[in-house]
PDB file of C-alpha atoms in Angstrom:
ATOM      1  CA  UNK A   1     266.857  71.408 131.635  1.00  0.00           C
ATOM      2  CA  UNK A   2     264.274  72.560 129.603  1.00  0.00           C
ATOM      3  CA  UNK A   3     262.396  74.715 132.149  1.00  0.00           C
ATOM      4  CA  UNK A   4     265.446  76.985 132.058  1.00  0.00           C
ATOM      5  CA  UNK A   5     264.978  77.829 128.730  1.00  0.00           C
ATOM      6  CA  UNK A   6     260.797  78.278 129.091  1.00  0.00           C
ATOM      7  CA  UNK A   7     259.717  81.783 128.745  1.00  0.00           C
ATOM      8  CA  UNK A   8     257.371  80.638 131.643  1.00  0.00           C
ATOM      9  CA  UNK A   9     259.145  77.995 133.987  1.00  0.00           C
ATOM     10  CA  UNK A  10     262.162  79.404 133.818  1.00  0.00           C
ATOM     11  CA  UNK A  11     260.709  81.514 137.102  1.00  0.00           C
ATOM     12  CA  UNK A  12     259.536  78.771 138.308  1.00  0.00           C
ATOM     13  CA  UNK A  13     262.947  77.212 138.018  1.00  0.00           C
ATOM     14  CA  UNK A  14     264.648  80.099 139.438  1.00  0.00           C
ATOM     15  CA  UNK A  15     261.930  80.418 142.440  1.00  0.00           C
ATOM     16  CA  UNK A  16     262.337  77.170 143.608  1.00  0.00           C
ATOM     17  CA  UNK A  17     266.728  77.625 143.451  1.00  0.00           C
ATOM     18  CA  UNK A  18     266.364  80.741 145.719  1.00  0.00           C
ATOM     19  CA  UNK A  19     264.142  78.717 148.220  1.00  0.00           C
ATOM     20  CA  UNK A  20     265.686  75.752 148.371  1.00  0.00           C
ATOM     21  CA  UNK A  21     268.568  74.072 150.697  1.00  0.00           C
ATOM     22  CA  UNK A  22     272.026  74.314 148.348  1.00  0.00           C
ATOM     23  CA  UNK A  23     272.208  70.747 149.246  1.00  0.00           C
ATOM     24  CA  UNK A  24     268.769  69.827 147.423  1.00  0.00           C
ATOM     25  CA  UNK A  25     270.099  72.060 144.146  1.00  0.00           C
ATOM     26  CA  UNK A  26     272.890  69.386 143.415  1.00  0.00           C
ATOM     27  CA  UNK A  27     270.271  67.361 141.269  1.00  0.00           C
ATOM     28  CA  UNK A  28     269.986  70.363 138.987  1.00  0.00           C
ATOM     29  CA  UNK A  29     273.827  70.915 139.121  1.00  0.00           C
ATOM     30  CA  UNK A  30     274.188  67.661 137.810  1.00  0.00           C
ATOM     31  CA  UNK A  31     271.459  67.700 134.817  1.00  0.00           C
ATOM     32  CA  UNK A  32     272.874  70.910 133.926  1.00  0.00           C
ATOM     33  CA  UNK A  33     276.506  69.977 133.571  1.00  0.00           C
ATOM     34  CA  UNK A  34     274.966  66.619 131.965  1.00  0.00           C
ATOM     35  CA  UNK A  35     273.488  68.256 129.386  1.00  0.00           C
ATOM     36  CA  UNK A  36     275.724  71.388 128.013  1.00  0.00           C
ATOM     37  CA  UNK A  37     276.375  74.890 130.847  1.00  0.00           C
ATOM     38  CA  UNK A  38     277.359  77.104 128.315  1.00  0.00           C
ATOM     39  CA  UNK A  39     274.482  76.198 126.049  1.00  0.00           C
ATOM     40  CA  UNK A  40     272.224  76.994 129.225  1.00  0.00           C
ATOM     41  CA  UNK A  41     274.475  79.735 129.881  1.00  0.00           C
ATOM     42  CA  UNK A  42     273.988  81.449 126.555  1.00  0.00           C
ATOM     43  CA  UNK A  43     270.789  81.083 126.817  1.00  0.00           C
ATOM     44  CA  UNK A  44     268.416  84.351 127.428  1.00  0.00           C
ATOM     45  CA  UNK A  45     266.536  82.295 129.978  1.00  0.00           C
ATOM     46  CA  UNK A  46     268.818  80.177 130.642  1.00  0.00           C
ATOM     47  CA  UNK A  47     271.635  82.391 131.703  1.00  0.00           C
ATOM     48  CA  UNK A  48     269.214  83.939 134.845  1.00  0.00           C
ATOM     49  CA  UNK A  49     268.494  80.017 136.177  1.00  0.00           C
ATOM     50  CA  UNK A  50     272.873  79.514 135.894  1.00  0.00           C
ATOM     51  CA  UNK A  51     273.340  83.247 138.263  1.00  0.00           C
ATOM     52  CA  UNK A  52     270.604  82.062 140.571  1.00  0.00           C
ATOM     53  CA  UNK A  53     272.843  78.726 140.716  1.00  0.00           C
ATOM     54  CA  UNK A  54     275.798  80.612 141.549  1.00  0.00           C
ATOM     55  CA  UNK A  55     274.048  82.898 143.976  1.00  0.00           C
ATOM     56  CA  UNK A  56     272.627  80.271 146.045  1.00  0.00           C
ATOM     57  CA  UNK A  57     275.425  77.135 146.031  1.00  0.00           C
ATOM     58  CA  UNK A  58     278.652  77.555 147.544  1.00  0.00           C
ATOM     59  CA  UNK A  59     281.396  77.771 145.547  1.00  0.00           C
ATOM     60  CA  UNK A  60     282.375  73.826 145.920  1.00  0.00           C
ATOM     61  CA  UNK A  61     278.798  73.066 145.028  1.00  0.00           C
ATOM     62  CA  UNK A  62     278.862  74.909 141.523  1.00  0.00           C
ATOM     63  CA  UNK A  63     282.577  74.319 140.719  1.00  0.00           C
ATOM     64  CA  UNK A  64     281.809  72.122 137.155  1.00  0.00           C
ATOM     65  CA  UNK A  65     279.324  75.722 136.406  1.00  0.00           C
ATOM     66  CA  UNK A  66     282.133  77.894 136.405  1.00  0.00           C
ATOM     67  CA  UNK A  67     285.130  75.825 135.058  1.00  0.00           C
ATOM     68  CA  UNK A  68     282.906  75.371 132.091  1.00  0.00           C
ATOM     69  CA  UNK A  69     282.466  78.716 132.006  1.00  0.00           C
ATOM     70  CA  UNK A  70     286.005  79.415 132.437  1.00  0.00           C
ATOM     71  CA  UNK A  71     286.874  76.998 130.033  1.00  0.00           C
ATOM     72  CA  UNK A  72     285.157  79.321 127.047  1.00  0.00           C
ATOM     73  CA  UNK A  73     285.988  82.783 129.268  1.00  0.00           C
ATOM     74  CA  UNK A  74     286.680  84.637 126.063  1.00  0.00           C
ATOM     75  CA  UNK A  75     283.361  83.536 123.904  1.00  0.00           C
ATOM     76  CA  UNK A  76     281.485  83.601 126.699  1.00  0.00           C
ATOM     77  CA  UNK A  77     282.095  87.393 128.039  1.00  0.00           C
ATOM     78  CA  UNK A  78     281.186  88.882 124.640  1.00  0.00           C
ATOM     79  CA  UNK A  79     278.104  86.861 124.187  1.00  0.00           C
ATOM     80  CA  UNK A  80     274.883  88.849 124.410  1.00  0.00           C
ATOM     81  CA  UNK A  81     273.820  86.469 127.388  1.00  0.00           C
ATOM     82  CA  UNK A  82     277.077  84.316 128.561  1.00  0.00           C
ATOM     83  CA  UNK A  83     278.364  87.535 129.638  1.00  0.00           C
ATOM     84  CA  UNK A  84     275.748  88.086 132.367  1.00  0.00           C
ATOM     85  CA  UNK A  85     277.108  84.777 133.490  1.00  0.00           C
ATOM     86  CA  UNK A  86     280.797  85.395 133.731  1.00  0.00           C
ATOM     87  CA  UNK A  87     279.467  89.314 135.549  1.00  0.00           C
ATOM     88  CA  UNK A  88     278.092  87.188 138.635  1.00  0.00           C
ATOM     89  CA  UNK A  89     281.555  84.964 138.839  1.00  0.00           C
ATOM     90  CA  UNK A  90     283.087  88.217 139.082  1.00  0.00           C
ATOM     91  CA  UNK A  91     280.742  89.259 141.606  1.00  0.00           C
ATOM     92  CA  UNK A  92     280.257  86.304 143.747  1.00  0.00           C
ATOM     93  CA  UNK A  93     283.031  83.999 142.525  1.00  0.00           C
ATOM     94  CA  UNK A  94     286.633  82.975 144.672  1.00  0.00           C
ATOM     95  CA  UNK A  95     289.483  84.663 144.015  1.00  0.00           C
ATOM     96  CA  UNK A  96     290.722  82.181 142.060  1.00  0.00           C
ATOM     97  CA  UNK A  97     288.074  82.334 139.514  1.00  0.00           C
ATOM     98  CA  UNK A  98     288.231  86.350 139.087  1.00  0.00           C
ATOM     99  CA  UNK A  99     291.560  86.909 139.068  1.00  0.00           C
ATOM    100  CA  UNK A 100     291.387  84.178 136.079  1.00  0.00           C
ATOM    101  CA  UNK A 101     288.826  86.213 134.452  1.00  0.00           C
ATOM    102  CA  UNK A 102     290.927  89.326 135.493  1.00  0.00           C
ATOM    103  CA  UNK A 103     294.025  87.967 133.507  1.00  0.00           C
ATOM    104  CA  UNK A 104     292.074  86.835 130.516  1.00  0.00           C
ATOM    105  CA  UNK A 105     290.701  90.088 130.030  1.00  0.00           C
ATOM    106  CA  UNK A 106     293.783  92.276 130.100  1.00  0.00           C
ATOM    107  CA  UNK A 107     295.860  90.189 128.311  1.00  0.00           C
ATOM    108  CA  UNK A 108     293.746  91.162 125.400  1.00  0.00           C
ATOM    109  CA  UNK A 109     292.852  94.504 126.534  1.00  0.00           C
ATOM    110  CA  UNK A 110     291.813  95.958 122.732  1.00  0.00           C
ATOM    111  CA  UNK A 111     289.676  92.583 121.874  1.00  0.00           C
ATOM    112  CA  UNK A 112     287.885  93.156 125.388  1.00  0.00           C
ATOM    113  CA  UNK A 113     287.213  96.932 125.071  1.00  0.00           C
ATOM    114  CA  UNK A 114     285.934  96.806 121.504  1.00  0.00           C
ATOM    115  CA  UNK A 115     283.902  93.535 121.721  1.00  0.00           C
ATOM    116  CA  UNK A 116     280.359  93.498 121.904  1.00  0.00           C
ATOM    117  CA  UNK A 117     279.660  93.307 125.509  1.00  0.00           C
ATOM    118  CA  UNK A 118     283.205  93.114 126.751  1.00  0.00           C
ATOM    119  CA  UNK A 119     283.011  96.738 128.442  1.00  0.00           C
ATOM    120  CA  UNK A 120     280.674  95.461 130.836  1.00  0.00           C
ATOM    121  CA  UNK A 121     283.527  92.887 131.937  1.00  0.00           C
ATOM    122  CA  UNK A 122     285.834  95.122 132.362  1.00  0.00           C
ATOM    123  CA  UNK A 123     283.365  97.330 134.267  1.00  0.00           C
ATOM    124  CA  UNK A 124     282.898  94.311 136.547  1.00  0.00           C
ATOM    125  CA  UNK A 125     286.245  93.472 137.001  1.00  0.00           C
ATOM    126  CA  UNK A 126     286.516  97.375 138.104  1.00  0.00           C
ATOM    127  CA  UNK A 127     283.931  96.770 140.542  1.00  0.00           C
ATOM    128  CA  UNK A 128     286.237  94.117 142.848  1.00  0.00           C
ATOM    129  CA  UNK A 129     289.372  96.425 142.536  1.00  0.00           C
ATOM    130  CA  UNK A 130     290.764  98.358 145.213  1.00  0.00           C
ATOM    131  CA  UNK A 131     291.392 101.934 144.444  1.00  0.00           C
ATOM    132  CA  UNK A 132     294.690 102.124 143.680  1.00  0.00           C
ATOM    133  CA  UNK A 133     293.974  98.556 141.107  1.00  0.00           C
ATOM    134  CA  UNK A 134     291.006  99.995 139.312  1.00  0.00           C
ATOM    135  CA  UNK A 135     293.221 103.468 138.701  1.00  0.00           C
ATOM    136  CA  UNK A 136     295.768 101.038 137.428  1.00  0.00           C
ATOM    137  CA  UNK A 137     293.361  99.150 134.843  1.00  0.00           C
ATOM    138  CA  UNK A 138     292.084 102.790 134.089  1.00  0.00           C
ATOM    139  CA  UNK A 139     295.325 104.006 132.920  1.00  0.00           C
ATOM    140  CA  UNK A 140     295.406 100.993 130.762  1.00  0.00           C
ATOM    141  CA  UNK A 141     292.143 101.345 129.441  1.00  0.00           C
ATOM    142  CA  UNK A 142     292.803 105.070 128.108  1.00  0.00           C
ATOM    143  CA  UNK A 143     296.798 104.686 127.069  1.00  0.00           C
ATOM    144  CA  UNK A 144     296.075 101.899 125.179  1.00  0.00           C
ATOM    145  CA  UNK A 145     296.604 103.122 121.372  1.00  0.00           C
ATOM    146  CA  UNK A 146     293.622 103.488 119.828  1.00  0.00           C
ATOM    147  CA  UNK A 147     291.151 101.925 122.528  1.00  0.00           C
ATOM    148  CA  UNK A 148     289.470 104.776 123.900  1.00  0.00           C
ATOM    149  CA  UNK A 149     288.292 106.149 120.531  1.00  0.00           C
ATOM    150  CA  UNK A 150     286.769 102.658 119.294  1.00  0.00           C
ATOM    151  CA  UNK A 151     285.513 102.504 123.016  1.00  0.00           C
ATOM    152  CA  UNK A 152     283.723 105.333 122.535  1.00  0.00           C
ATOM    153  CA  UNK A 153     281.669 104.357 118.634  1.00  0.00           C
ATOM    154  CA  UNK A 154     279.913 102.486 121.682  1.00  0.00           C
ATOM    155  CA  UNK A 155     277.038 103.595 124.618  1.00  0.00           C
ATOM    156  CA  UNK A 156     278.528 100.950 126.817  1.00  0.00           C
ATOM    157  CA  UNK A 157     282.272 101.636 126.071  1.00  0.00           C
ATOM    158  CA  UNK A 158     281.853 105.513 125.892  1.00  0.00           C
ATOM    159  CA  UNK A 159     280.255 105.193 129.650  1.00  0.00           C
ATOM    160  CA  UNK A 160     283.345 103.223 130.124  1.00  0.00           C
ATOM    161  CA  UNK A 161     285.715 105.634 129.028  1.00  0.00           C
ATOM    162  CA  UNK A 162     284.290 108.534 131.059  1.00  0.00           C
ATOM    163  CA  UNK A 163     284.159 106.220 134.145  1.00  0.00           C
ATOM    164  CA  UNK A 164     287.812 105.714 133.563  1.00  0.00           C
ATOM    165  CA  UNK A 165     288.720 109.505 133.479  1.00  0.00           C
ATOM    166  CA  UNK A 166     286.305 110.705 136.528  1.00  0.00           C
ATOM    167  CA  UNK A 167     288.705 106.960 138.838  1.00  0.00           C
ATOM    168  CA  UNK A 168     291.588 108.910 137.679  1.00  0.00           C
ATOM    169  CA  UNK A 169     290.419 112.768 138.165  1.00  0.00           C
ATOM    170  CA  UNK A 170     290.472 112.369 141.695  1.00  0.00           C
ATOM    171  CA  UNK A 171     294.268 112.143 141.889  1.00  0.00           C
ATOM    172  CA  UNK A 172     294.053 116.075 140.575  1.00  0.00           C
ATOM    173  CA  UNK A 173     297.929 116.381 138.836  1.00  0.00           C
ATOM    174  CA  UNK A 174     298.952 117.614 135.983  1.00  0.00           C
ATOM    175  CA  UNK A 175     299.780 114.203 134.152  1.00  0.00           C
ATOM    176  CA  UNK A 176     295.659 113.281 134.290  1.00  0.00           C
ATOM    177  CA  UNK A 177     294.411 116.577 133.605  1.00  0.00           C
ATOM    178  CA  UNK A 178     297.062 116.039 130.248  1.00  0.00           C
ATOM    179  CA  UNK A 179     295.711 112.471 130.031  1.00  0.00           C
ATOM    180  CA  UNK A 180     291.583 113.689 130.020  1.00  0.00           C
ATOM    181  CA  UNK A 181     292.158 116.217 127.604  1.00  0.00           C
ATOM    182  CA  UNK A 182     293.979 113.986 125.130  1.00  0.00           C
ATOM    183  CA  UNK A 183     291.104 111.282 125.387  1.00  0.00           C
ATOM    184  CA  UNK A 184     288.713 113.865 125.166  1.00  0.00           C
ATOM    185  CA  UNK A 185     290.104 114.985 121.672  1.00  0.00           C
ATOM    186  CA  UNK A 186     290.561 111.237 120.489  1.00  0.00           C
ATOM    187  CA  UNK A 187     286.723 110.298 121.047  1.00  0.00           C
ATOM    188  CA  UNK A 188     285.102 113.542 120.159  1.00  0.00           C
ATOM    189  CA  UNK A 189     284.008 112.439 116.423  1.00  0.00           C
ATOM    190  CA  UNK A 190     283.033 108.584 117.616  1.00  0.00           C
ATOM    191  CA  UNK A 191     279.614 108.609 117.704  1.00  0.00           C
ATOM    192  CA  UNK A 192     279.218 108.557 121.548  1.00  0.00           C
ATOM    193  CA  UNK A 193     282.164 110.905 122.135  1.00  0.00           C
ATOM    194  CA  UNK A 194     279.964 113.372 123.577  1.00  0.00           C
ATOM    195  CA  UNK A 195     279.556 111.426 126.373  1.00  0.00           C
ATOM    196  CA  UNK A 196     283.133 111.150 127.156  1.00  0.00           C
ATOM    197  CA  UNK A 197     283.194 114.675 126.165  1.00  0.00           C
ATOM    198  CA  UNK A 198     280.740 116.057 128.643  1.00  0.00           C
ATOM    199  CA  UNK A 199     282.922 113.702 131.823  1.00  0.00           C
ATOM    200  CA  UNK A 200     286.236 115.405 130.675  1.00  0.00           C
ATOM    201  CA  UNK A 201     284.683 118.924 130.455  1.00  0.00           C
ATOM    202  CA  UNK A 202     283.191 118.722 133.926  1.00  0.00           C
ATOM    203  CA  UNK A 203     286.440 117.048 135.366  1.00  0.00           C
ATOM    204  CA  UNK A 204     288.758 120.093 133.793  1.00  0.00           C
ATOM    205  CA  UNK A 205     286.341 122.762 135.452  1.00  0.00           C
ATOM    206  CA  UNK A 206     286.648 121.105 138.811  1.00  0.00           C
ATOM    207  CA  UNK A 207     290.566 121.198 138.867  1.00  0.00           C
ATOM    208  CA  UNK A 208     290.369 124.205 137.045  1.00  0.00           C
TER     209      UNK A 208
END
């Protein structure tokens, strides 16, 4: 597929996928899983004609995609491109697929949170939880030793880490308002800490 990875056709590629019966994409599902999908898929042209792929097919269709995908889950989510990939399964993918993700990326918590790009997984991941799940993965997030402060030597994780206090400010109790003011202290000399700074600051006004 080397019109995926054209600066040029690529759109052309990616046109033609949005405007075209699933049924008439399979030719292009099968060069692509020919050939190498996480090559594609790292790819920073590549990786937009693979989401327009999983967009447009059903999930059936694109099954050898994502189980390549899957099959690299870890490499793939902190790669500068791959990741935008593994995003849109967590977006449009079954259940199957994301909760596979899902369990991936907590299982190694402190790799995902301080990896290049792996914020932005989580933040997906945070995205398809109810409530009462993403306030669970939030309480992860900031009690894990050590993982909010390294979060936070980061734009992406820092923006992380105060999205993760303002989930769990709403609840209002004592143990959270303990719980903000602790992170808040542990990121304050990373170099993004102010960020994380500024969330906790306006959260501890509000309940105060």
């Amino acid at each position: 597929l080397e019109a995926s990875r054209c600066p040029n056709a690529n759109h052309v590629l990616q046109k033609c996928i949005t405007t075209t019966p699933p049924r008439a994409l399979e030719f292009v599902i099968e060069e692509l899983t020919a050939t190498s999908v996480r090559q594609v898929a790292r790819h920073k042209y590549g990786c937009r004609v693979v989401q327009r792929l999983l967009e447009r097919c059903p999930p059936e269709q694109v099954r050898p995609i994502v189980n390549a995908v899957l099959g690299d889950v870890t490499g793939m989510s902190v790669h500068q491109y791959g990741t935008y990939v593994v995003q849109k399964i967590l977006a449009s993918g079954s259940l199957r697929d994301r909760a596979y993700i899902q369990q991936a990326v907590l299982g190694d918590l402190l790799f995902y949170g301080t990896a290049v790009n792996g914020c932005a997984v989580i933040s997906a991941i945070m995205d398809g939880l109810t409530l009462e799940e993403r306030q669970a993965l939030c309480e992860r997030v900031l009690e894990e030793p050590g993982l909010p402060a390294a979060m936070a030597c980061r734009s992406q994780g820092a923006t992380l880490v105060a999205r993760a206090l303002d989930t769990l400010g709403r609840r209002g109790h004592g143990r959270v308002a303990a719980m903000i003011t602790t992170v808040a202290d542990a990121t304050i000399a990373a170099r993004y800490g102010y960020i994380v700074a500024e969330c906790a600051g306006r959260l501890l006004q509000h309940d105060g």
